[in-house]
Amino acid sequence: MDAAASQDLTIMDLTIMGRPVPPELVGDLAETDDRSLGVQLEERGYLLLRGVLDPAEVMEARHEVLRRLAAVGEIADPPEAAIATGRSLRAEREPDLGAFWRSVSEGQALRRVANGARMRAVMERLFAGPVAHFSFLWLRAMASGRASPLHVDHPYMNRGSDRLVTVWTPLGAVGRHEGPLYMVEGSHRWRELRDRFEGVDVDAQPGAVGHFAEHPVDLAQAHGARLLTTAFQPGDCMIFGMFTAHAAFDNASEGGKVRLSFDTRFQPAQDRMDERFSGPNPPAHGGKGYGCLSAAQPMTAPMLKR
Ligand SMILES: O=C(O)CCC(=O)C(=O)O
């Protein structure tokens, strides 16, 4: 276990949707080593890269986002502390919520991290050649008490390259009790998962979903798998494939600290790209643009409840 994680020993207290996660079900994500990234991705279903981005640039992006949220009354002063007020002026000040979230998601400092030279270098190392990324970016502000549901990404973005990968980047440090991302160990090899989700397209098939109905604890226990996580630092990122089951633990931060992160997608430059997420005006799901994201909704008091 790394030093940051051992100072942050809250494994006993991790919850998902309010349900405690038995400590024996939680494990540490493995850090990448010097071998080919492609081989390690194939092996584990994910890559944990430490310190590959510039921490100062990551913190600048974090502050850029927090200042925008503070301007609509959702983050208390000083914005750097990332404490949610539980109130929001977003809807009255920004009648087009999708346009507002797009403008935050296209902030210069954020895009310097998400689409800049350091990120590109990582991706070129992974794909051993030129890369391209979605213009769409999933920026997430997770209030205390919130978690992302367990899912695979394939059903949400499978109209382009089958070499597409997700890159998830914490905007600032994320301790184990602050809603870190987790990967379900070995899930990228589950036959049952492929049978269930391969070829499913949430925008083409009414009622289709990419998330699991089962509680992640039940699913992990049924497969004898662990939920792998870590304490993240600015500069770290995670890469994973379209069939690796993942989600976030509940953000159990005391005092209402918001967990900030973004995820985006990369692929080899020569591959076809999913048209929903590319170009200057990505239509995204249902043609709603950035309005399709739950983060586009005001972060108000009901969101602070489990
Ligand atoms: O950040 C989260 O809570 C979830 C991220 C996610 O689902 C993804 O990166 O695909």
Short mmCIF file of C-alpha atoms and ligand atoms in Angstrom, two decimals:
data_model
loop_
_atom_site.label_atom_id
_atom_site.label_comp_id
_atom_site.label_asym_id
_atom_site.label_seq_id
_atom_site.Cartn_x
_atom_site.Cartn_y
_atom_site.Cartn_z
CA MET A 1 0.00 0.00 0.00
CA ASP A 2 1.36 3.45 -0.83
CA ALA A 3 2.09 6.09 1.81
CA ALA A 4 -0.93 8.25 0.99
CA ALA A 5 -3.22 5.25 1.25
CA SER A 6 -1.84 4.06 4.57
CA GLN A 7 -2.47 7.50 6.08
CA ASP A 8 -5.97 7.19 4.84
CA LEU A 9 -6.98 3.85 6.28
CA THR A 10 -10.72 4.09 6.02
CA ILE A 11 -11.23 0.77 4.27
CA MET A 12 -13.41 -0.31 7.18
CA ASP A 13 -15.80 2.56 6.53
CA LEU A 14 -16.25 2.37 2.77
CA THR A 15 -19.86 2.33 1.64
CA ILE A 16 -21.73 2.03 -1.64
CA MET A 17 -25.20 3.58 -1.70
CA GLY A 18 -25.04 3.64 2.09
CA ARG A 19 -24.25 -0.07 2.43
CA PRO A 20 -20.96 -0.93 4.17
CA VAL A 21 -18.46 -2.78 2.01
CA PRO A 22 -16.90 -5.74 3.86
CA PRO A 23 -13.15 -4.91 4.23
CA GLU A 24 -12.10 -8.23 2.68
CA LEU A 25 -13.86 -7.17 -0.53
CA VAL A 26 -11.62 -4.12 -0.94
CA GLY A 27 -8.16 -4.34 -2.52
CA ASP A 28 -5.48 -2.02 -3.86
CA LEU A 29 -5.25 -1.09 -7.53
CA ALA A 30 -1.91 -2.19 -8.99
CA GLU A 31 0.32 0.58 -10.30
CA THR A 32 1.69 0.20 -13.81
CA ASP A 33 5.27 -0.98 -14.21
CA ASP A 34 7.76 -0.54 -17.05
CA ARG A 35 6.25 -3.19 -19.31
CA SER A 36 4.09 -2.34 -22.33
CA LEU A 37 0.97 -0.47 -21.24
CA GLY A 38 -1.08 -2.45 -23.75
CA VAL A 39 0.01 -5.74 -22.18
CA GLN A 40 -0.82 -4.52 -18.69
CA LEU A 41 -4.21 -3.18 -19.79
CA GLU A 42 -5.00 -6.54 -21.32
CA GLU A 43 -3.83 -8.29 -18.17
CA ARG A 44 -5.65 -6.27 -15.52
CA GLY A 45 -8.38 -4.44 -17.43
CA TYR A 46 -7.05 -1.11 -16.15
CA LEU A 47 -3.90 0.99 -15.75
CA LEU A 48 -3.14 3.13 -12.72
CA LEU A 49 -0.56 5.74 -13.70
CA ARG A 50 0.95 7.84 -10.96
CA GLY A 51 2.25 11.36 -11.53
CA VAL A 52 2.02 11.33 -15.31
CA LEU A 53 0.20 14.67 -15.49
CA ASP A 54 1.50 17.98 -14.18
CA PRO A 55 0.09 18.37 -10.63
CA ALA A 56 0.22 22.18 -10.88
CA GLU A 57 -1.86 22.09 -14.08
CA VAL A 58 -4.31 19.67 -12.45
CA MET A 59 -4.73 22.02 -9.49
CA GLU A 60 -5.23 24.97 -11.83
CA ALA A 61 -7.99 23.04 -13.59
CA ARG A 62 -9.52 22.15 -10.22
CA HIS A 63 -9.62 25.80 -9.17
CA GLU A 64 -11.05 26.87 -12.51
CA VAL A 65 -13.99 24.47 -12.05
CA LEU A 66 -14.48 25.37 -8.38
CA ARG A 67 -14.60 29.08 -9.18
CA ARG A 68 -17.37 28.46 -11.72
CA LEU A 69 -19.35 26.46 -9.15
CA ALA A 70 -18.77 29.14 -6.52
CA ALA A 71 -20.12 31.77 -8.93
CA VAL A 72 -23.47 29.94 -8.95
CA GLY A 73 -23.49 29.64 -5.16
CA GLU A 74 -22.78 25.90 -4.96
CA ILE A 75 -19.29 26.08 -3.44
CA ALA A 76 -18.54 28.06 -0.30
CA ASP A 77 -15.72 30.54 0.15
CA PRO A 78 -12.86 29.93 -0.24
CA PRO A 79 -13.63 27.89 -3.39
CA GLU A 80 -10.30 25.99 -3.10
CA ALA A 81 -11.72 24.08 -0.10
CA ALA A 82 -14.41 22.57 -2.39
CA ILE A 83 -17.12 22.60 0.29
CA ALA A 84 -20.68 22.39 -1.06
CA THR A 85 -23.15 24.94 0.24
CA GLY A 86 -26.13 22.68 -0.47
CA ARG A 87 -27.71 25.61 -2.32
CA SER A 88 -27.62 26.68 -5.93
CA LEU A 89 -28.32 29.71 -8.06
CA ARG A 90 -27.37 27.79 -11.19
CA ALA A 91 -30.87 27.37 -12.65
CA GLU A 92 -31.81 31.04 -12.18
CA ARG A 93 -28.49 32.44 -13.40
CA GLU A 94 -27.92 29.92 -16.18
CA PRO A 95 -31.25 29.03 -17.81
CA ASP A 96 -29.44 26.77 -20.31
CA LEU A 97 -27.89 24.24 -17.95
CA GLY A 98 -26.28 22.26 -20.77
CA ALA A 99 -24.60 25.41 -22.14
CA PHE A 100 -23.33 26.29 -18.67
CA TRP A 101 -21.85 22.84 -18.10
CA ARG A 102 -20.32 22.89 -21.55
CA SER A 103 -18.58 26.18 -20.78
CA VAL A 104 -17.19 24.75 -17.53
CA SER A 105 -16.16 21.54 -19.32
CA GLU A 106 -14.38 23.52 -22.00
CA GLY A 107 -12.40 25.66 -19.55
CA GLN A 108 -8.88 26.34 -20.76
CA ALA A 109 -7.08 25.00 -17.71
CA LEU A 110 -9.22 21.85 -17.71
CA ARG A 111 -8.59 21.17 -21.40
CA ARG A 112 -4.86 21.77 -20.92
CA VAL A 113 -4.89 18.73 -18.63
CA ALA A 114 -7.46 16.62 -20.47
CA ASN A 115 -6.23 17.13 -24.01
CA GLY A 116 -2.73 18.51 -23.50
CA ALA A 117 0.74 17.21 -24.28
CA ARG A 118 1.23 15.12 -21.11
CA MET A 119 -2.03 13.22 -21.60
CA ARG A 120 -1.33 12.74 -25.28
CA ALA A 121 2.12 11.33 -24.49
CA VAL A 122 0.57 8.71 -22.19
CA MET A 123 -1.92 7.73 -24.85
CA GLU A 124 0.69 7.54 -27.58
CA ARG A 125 2.69 5.26 -25.32
CA LEU A 126 -0.37 3.05 -24.88
CA PHE A 127 -1.30 2.90 -28.56
CA ALA A 128 2.26 3.14 -29.90
CA GLY A 129 1.21 5.74 -32.47
CA PRO A 130 -0.92 8.84 -33.10
CA VAL A 131 -4.09 9.18 -31.04
CA ALA A 132 -7.37 11.09 -31.14
CA HIS A 133 -9.75 11.98 -28.33
CA PHE A 134 -13.45 12.70 -27.99
CA SER A 135 -14.15 16.42 -27.91
CA PHE A 136 -16.82 15.63 -25.30
CA LEU A 137 -15.64 15.46 -21.70
CA TRP A 138 -17.44 14.07 -18.67
CA LEU A 139 -16.73 16.48 -15.81
CA ARG A 140 -18.01 15.23 -12.47
CA ALA A 141 -18.63 17.09 -9.23
CA MET A 142 -19.70 14.49 -6.67
CA ALA A 143 -21.23 15.97 -3.56
CA SER A 144 -20.83 14.24 -0.24
CA GLY A 145 -23.15 11.21 -0.06
CA ARG A 146 -23.08 10.61 -3.81
CA ALA A 147 -21.60 7.70 -5.78
CA SER A 148 -21.54 6.60 -9.41
CA PRO A 149 -23.40 3.37 -10.20
CA LEU A 150 -21.55 0.24 -11.27
CA HIS A 151 -21.38 -0.02 -15.05
CA VAL A 152 -19.30 -0.72 -18.13
CA ASP A 153 -18.73 2.03 -20.70
CA HIS A 154 -19.30 -0.01 -23.86
CA PRO A 155 -23.10 0.49 -24.17
CA TYR A 156 -22.67 4.26 -23.96
CA MET A 157 -20.03 4.84 -26.66
CA ASN A 158 -19.59 1.87 -28.98
CA ARG A 159 -20.22 3.33 -32.45
CA GLY A 160 -16.60 3.98 -33.28
CA SER A 161 -13.26 2.35 -32.51
CA ASP A 162 -13.20 -0.97 -30.66
CA ARG A 163 -9.86 0.15 -29.24
CA LEU A 164 -11.47 3.04 -27.37
CA VAL A 165 -10.30 3.57 -23.77
CA THR A 166 -11.55 5.70 -20.92
CA VAL A 167 -9.15 7.92 -19.03
CA TRP A 168 -10.34 9.02 -15.59
CA THR A 169 -8.48 11.84 -13.88
CA PRO A 170 -8.98 13.12 -10.33
CA LEU A 171 -8.93 16.92 -10.18
CA GLY A 172 -7.01 17.10 -6.92
CA ALA A 173 -6.33 14.52 -4.23
CA VAL A 174 -9.13 12.00 -3.64
CA GLY A 175 -8.80 10.02 -0.41
CA ARG A 176 -10.39 6.63 0.05
CA HIS A 177 -13.25 8.14 2.00
CA GLU A 178 -13.85 10.84 -0.63
CA GLY A 179 -15.56 8.71 -3.29
CA PRO A 180 -12.63 7.28 -5.25
CA LEU A 181 -13.12 5.26 -8.40
CA TYR A 182 -12.93 1.47 -8.11
CA MET A 183 -12.49 -1.32 -10.63
CA VAL A 184 -14.06 -4.74 -10.22
CA GLU A 185 -11.09 -7.10 -10.21
CA GLY A 186 -10.93 -9.30 -13.30
CA SER A 187 -14.33 -8.15 -14.61
CA HIS A 188 -12.88 -7.42 -18.09
CA ARG A 189 -12.67 -11.18 -18.52
CA TRP A 190 -16.16 -12.09 -17.35
CA ARG A 191 -18.01 -13.94 -20.11
CA GLU A 192 -21.34 -13.12 -18.49
CA LEU A 193 -20.59 -9.41 -18.66
CA ARG A 194 -19.92 -9.62 -22.41
CA ASP A 195 -23.10 -11.64 -22.94
CA ARG A 196 -25.07 -9.01 -21.11
CA PHE A 197 -23.60 -5.81 -22.54
CA GLU A 198 -21.77 -6.44 -25.82
CA GLY A 199 -23.60 -4.72 -28.71
CA VAL A 200 -26.00 -2.90 -26.39
CA ASP A 201 -26.43 0.76 -27.42
CA VAL A 202 -28.22 2.96 -24.89
CA ASP A 203 -29.19 5.51 -27.52
CA ALA A 204 -30.52 3.02 -30.05
CA GLN A 205 -32.43 0.60 -27.86
CA PRO A 206 -35.17 2.01 -25.63
CA GLY A 207 -34.66 0.92 -22.02
CA ALA A 208 -31.12 -0.37 -22.63
CA VAL A 209 -28.63 0.36 -19.85
CA GLY A 210 -24.95 -0.16 -19.17
CA HIS A 211 -25.21 -0.45 -15.43
CA PHE A 212 -25.75 -3.42 -13.18
CA ALA A 213 -29.01 -3.86 -11.30
CA GLU A 214 -27.23 -5.87 -8.58
CA HIS A 215 -25.57 -4.13 -5.68
CA PRO A 216 -21.77 -4.13 -6.31
CA VAL A 217 -21.14 -5.93 -3.02
CA ASP A 218 -23.43 -8.79 -4.06
CA LEU A 219 -21.92 -8.93 -7.52
CA ALA A 220 -18.34 -8.98 -6.20
CA GLN A 221 -19.19 -11.67 -3.66
CA ALA A 222 -20.90 -13.81 -6.29
CA HIS A 223 -17.75 -13.66 -8.45
CA GLY A 224 -15.21 -13.89 -5.65
CA ALA A 225 -13.84 -10.56 -6.91
CA ARG A 226 -12.61 -7.53 -5.00
CA LEU A 227 -13.30 -3.84 -5.55
CA LEU A 228 -9.90 -2.29 -6.24
CA THR A 229 -9.22 1.31 -5.35
CA THR A 230 -6.60 3.68 -3.97
CA ALA A 231 -6.03 7.20 -2.68
CA PHE A 232 -5.41 9.40 -5.72
CA GLN A 233 -3.06 12.37 -6.00
CA PRO A 234 -3.08 15.23 -8.53
CA GLY A 235 -1.12 14.02 -11.55
CA ASP A 236 -2.50 10.45 -11.39
CA CYS A 237 -4.89 8.95 -13.90
CA MET A 238 -6.63 5.66 -14.60
CA ILE A 239 -7.12 4.11 -18.02
CA PHE A 240 -9.50 1.24 -18.65
CA GLY A 241 -11.29 -0.60 -21.40
CA MET A 242 -14.95 -0.62 -22.34
CA PHE A 243 -15.70 -3.91 -20.55
CA THR A 244 -14.09 -3.26 -17.16
CA ALA A 245 -16.84 -2.83 -14.55
CA HIS A 246 -16.23 0.28 -12.47
CA ALA A 247 -17.91 2.86 -10.25
CA ALA A 248 -17.12 5.11 -7.31
CA PHE A 249 -17.49 4.55 -3.59
CA ASP A 250 -19.79 6.93 -1.73
CA ASN A 251 -18.19 10.28 -1.13
CA ALA A 252 -18.12 10.13 2.67
CA SER A 253 -16.06 13.26 3.18
CA GLU A 254 -16.83 15.11 6.35
CA GLY A 255 -17.87 18.71 5.98
CA GLY A 256 -19.32 18.33 2.49
CA LYS A 257 -16.16 18.27 0.36
CA VAL A 258 -16.98 17.73 -3.30
CA ARG A 259 -15.03 15.13 -5.29
CA LEU A 260 -13.97 16.52 -8.65
CA SER A 261 -12.80 14.43 -11.60
CA PHE A 262 -13.23 14.17 -15.33
CA ASP A 263 -13.25 11.31 -17.74
CA THR A 264 -12.64 11.39 -21.45
CA ARG A 265 -11.84 8.90 -24.18
CA PHE A 266 -8.91 8.22 -26.47
CA GLN A 267 -8.37 5.89 -29.42
CA PRO A 268 -5.87 5.38 -32.25
CA ALA A 269 -6.10 8.34 -34.65
CA GLN A 270 -6.85 6.20 -37.69
CA ASP A 271 -9.92 4.51 -36.17
CA ARG A 272 -13.47 5.64 -36.75
CA MET A 273 -14.83 7.85 -33.96
CA ASP A 274 -18.26 7.69 -32.31
CA GLU A 275 -19.94 10.74 -33.88
CA ARG A 276 -21.95 11.45 -30.73
CA PHE A 277 -18.87 12.64 -28.89
CA SER A 278 -16.71 14.23 -31.56
CA GLY A 279 -16.58 17.52 -33.46
CA PRO A 280 -17.13 21.07 -32.28
CA ASN A 281 -20.72 20.45 -31.08
CA PRO A 282 -20.87 16.87 -29.84
CA PRO A 283 -24.54 15.85 -29.65
CA ALA A 284 -23.83 13.24 -26.92
CA HIS A 285 -26.69 11.11 -25.60
CA GLY A 286 -30.11 11.86 -27.04
CA GLY A 287 -28.71 14.94 -28.82
CA LYS A 288 -28.74 16.78 -25.49
CA GLY A 289 -25.06 17.77 -25.51
CA TYR A 290 -23.68 18.52 -22.07
CA GLY A 291 -27.24 18.67 -20.79
CA CYS A 292 -27.29 14.84 -20.79
CA LEU A 293 -24.92 14.71 -17.81
CA SER A 294 -26.21 14.55 -14.25
CA ALA A 295 -23.44 17.00 -13.35
CA ALA A 296 -25.22 19.57 -15.55
CA GLN A 297 -27.95 19.69 -12.93
CA PRO A 298 -27.60 22.04 -9.96
CA MET A 299 -25.73 20.51 -7.03
CA THR A 300 -28.33 21.29 -4.39
CA ALA A 301 -29.40 19.93 -1.02
CA PRO A 302 -31.23 16.75 -2.19
CA MET A 303 -27.98 15.65 -3.83
CA LEU A 304 -26.29 15.70 -0.45
CA LYS A 305 -28.56 12.89 0.76
CA ARG A 306 -27.78 9.27 0.09
O1 LIG B 1 -16.10 9.43 -11.73
C1 LIG B 1 -16.98 8.62 -11.51
O2 LIG B 1 -17.60 8.62 -10.44
C2 LIG B 1 -17.36 7.61 -12.54
C3 LIG B 1 -16.46 7.66 -13.73
C4 LIG B 1 -16.87 6.76 -14.83
O3 LIG B 1 -17.87 6.11 -14.81
C5 LIG B 1 -16.01 6.65 -16.01
O4 LIG B 1 -14.92 7.25 -16.01
O5 LIG B 1 -16.40 5.95 -16.96
#
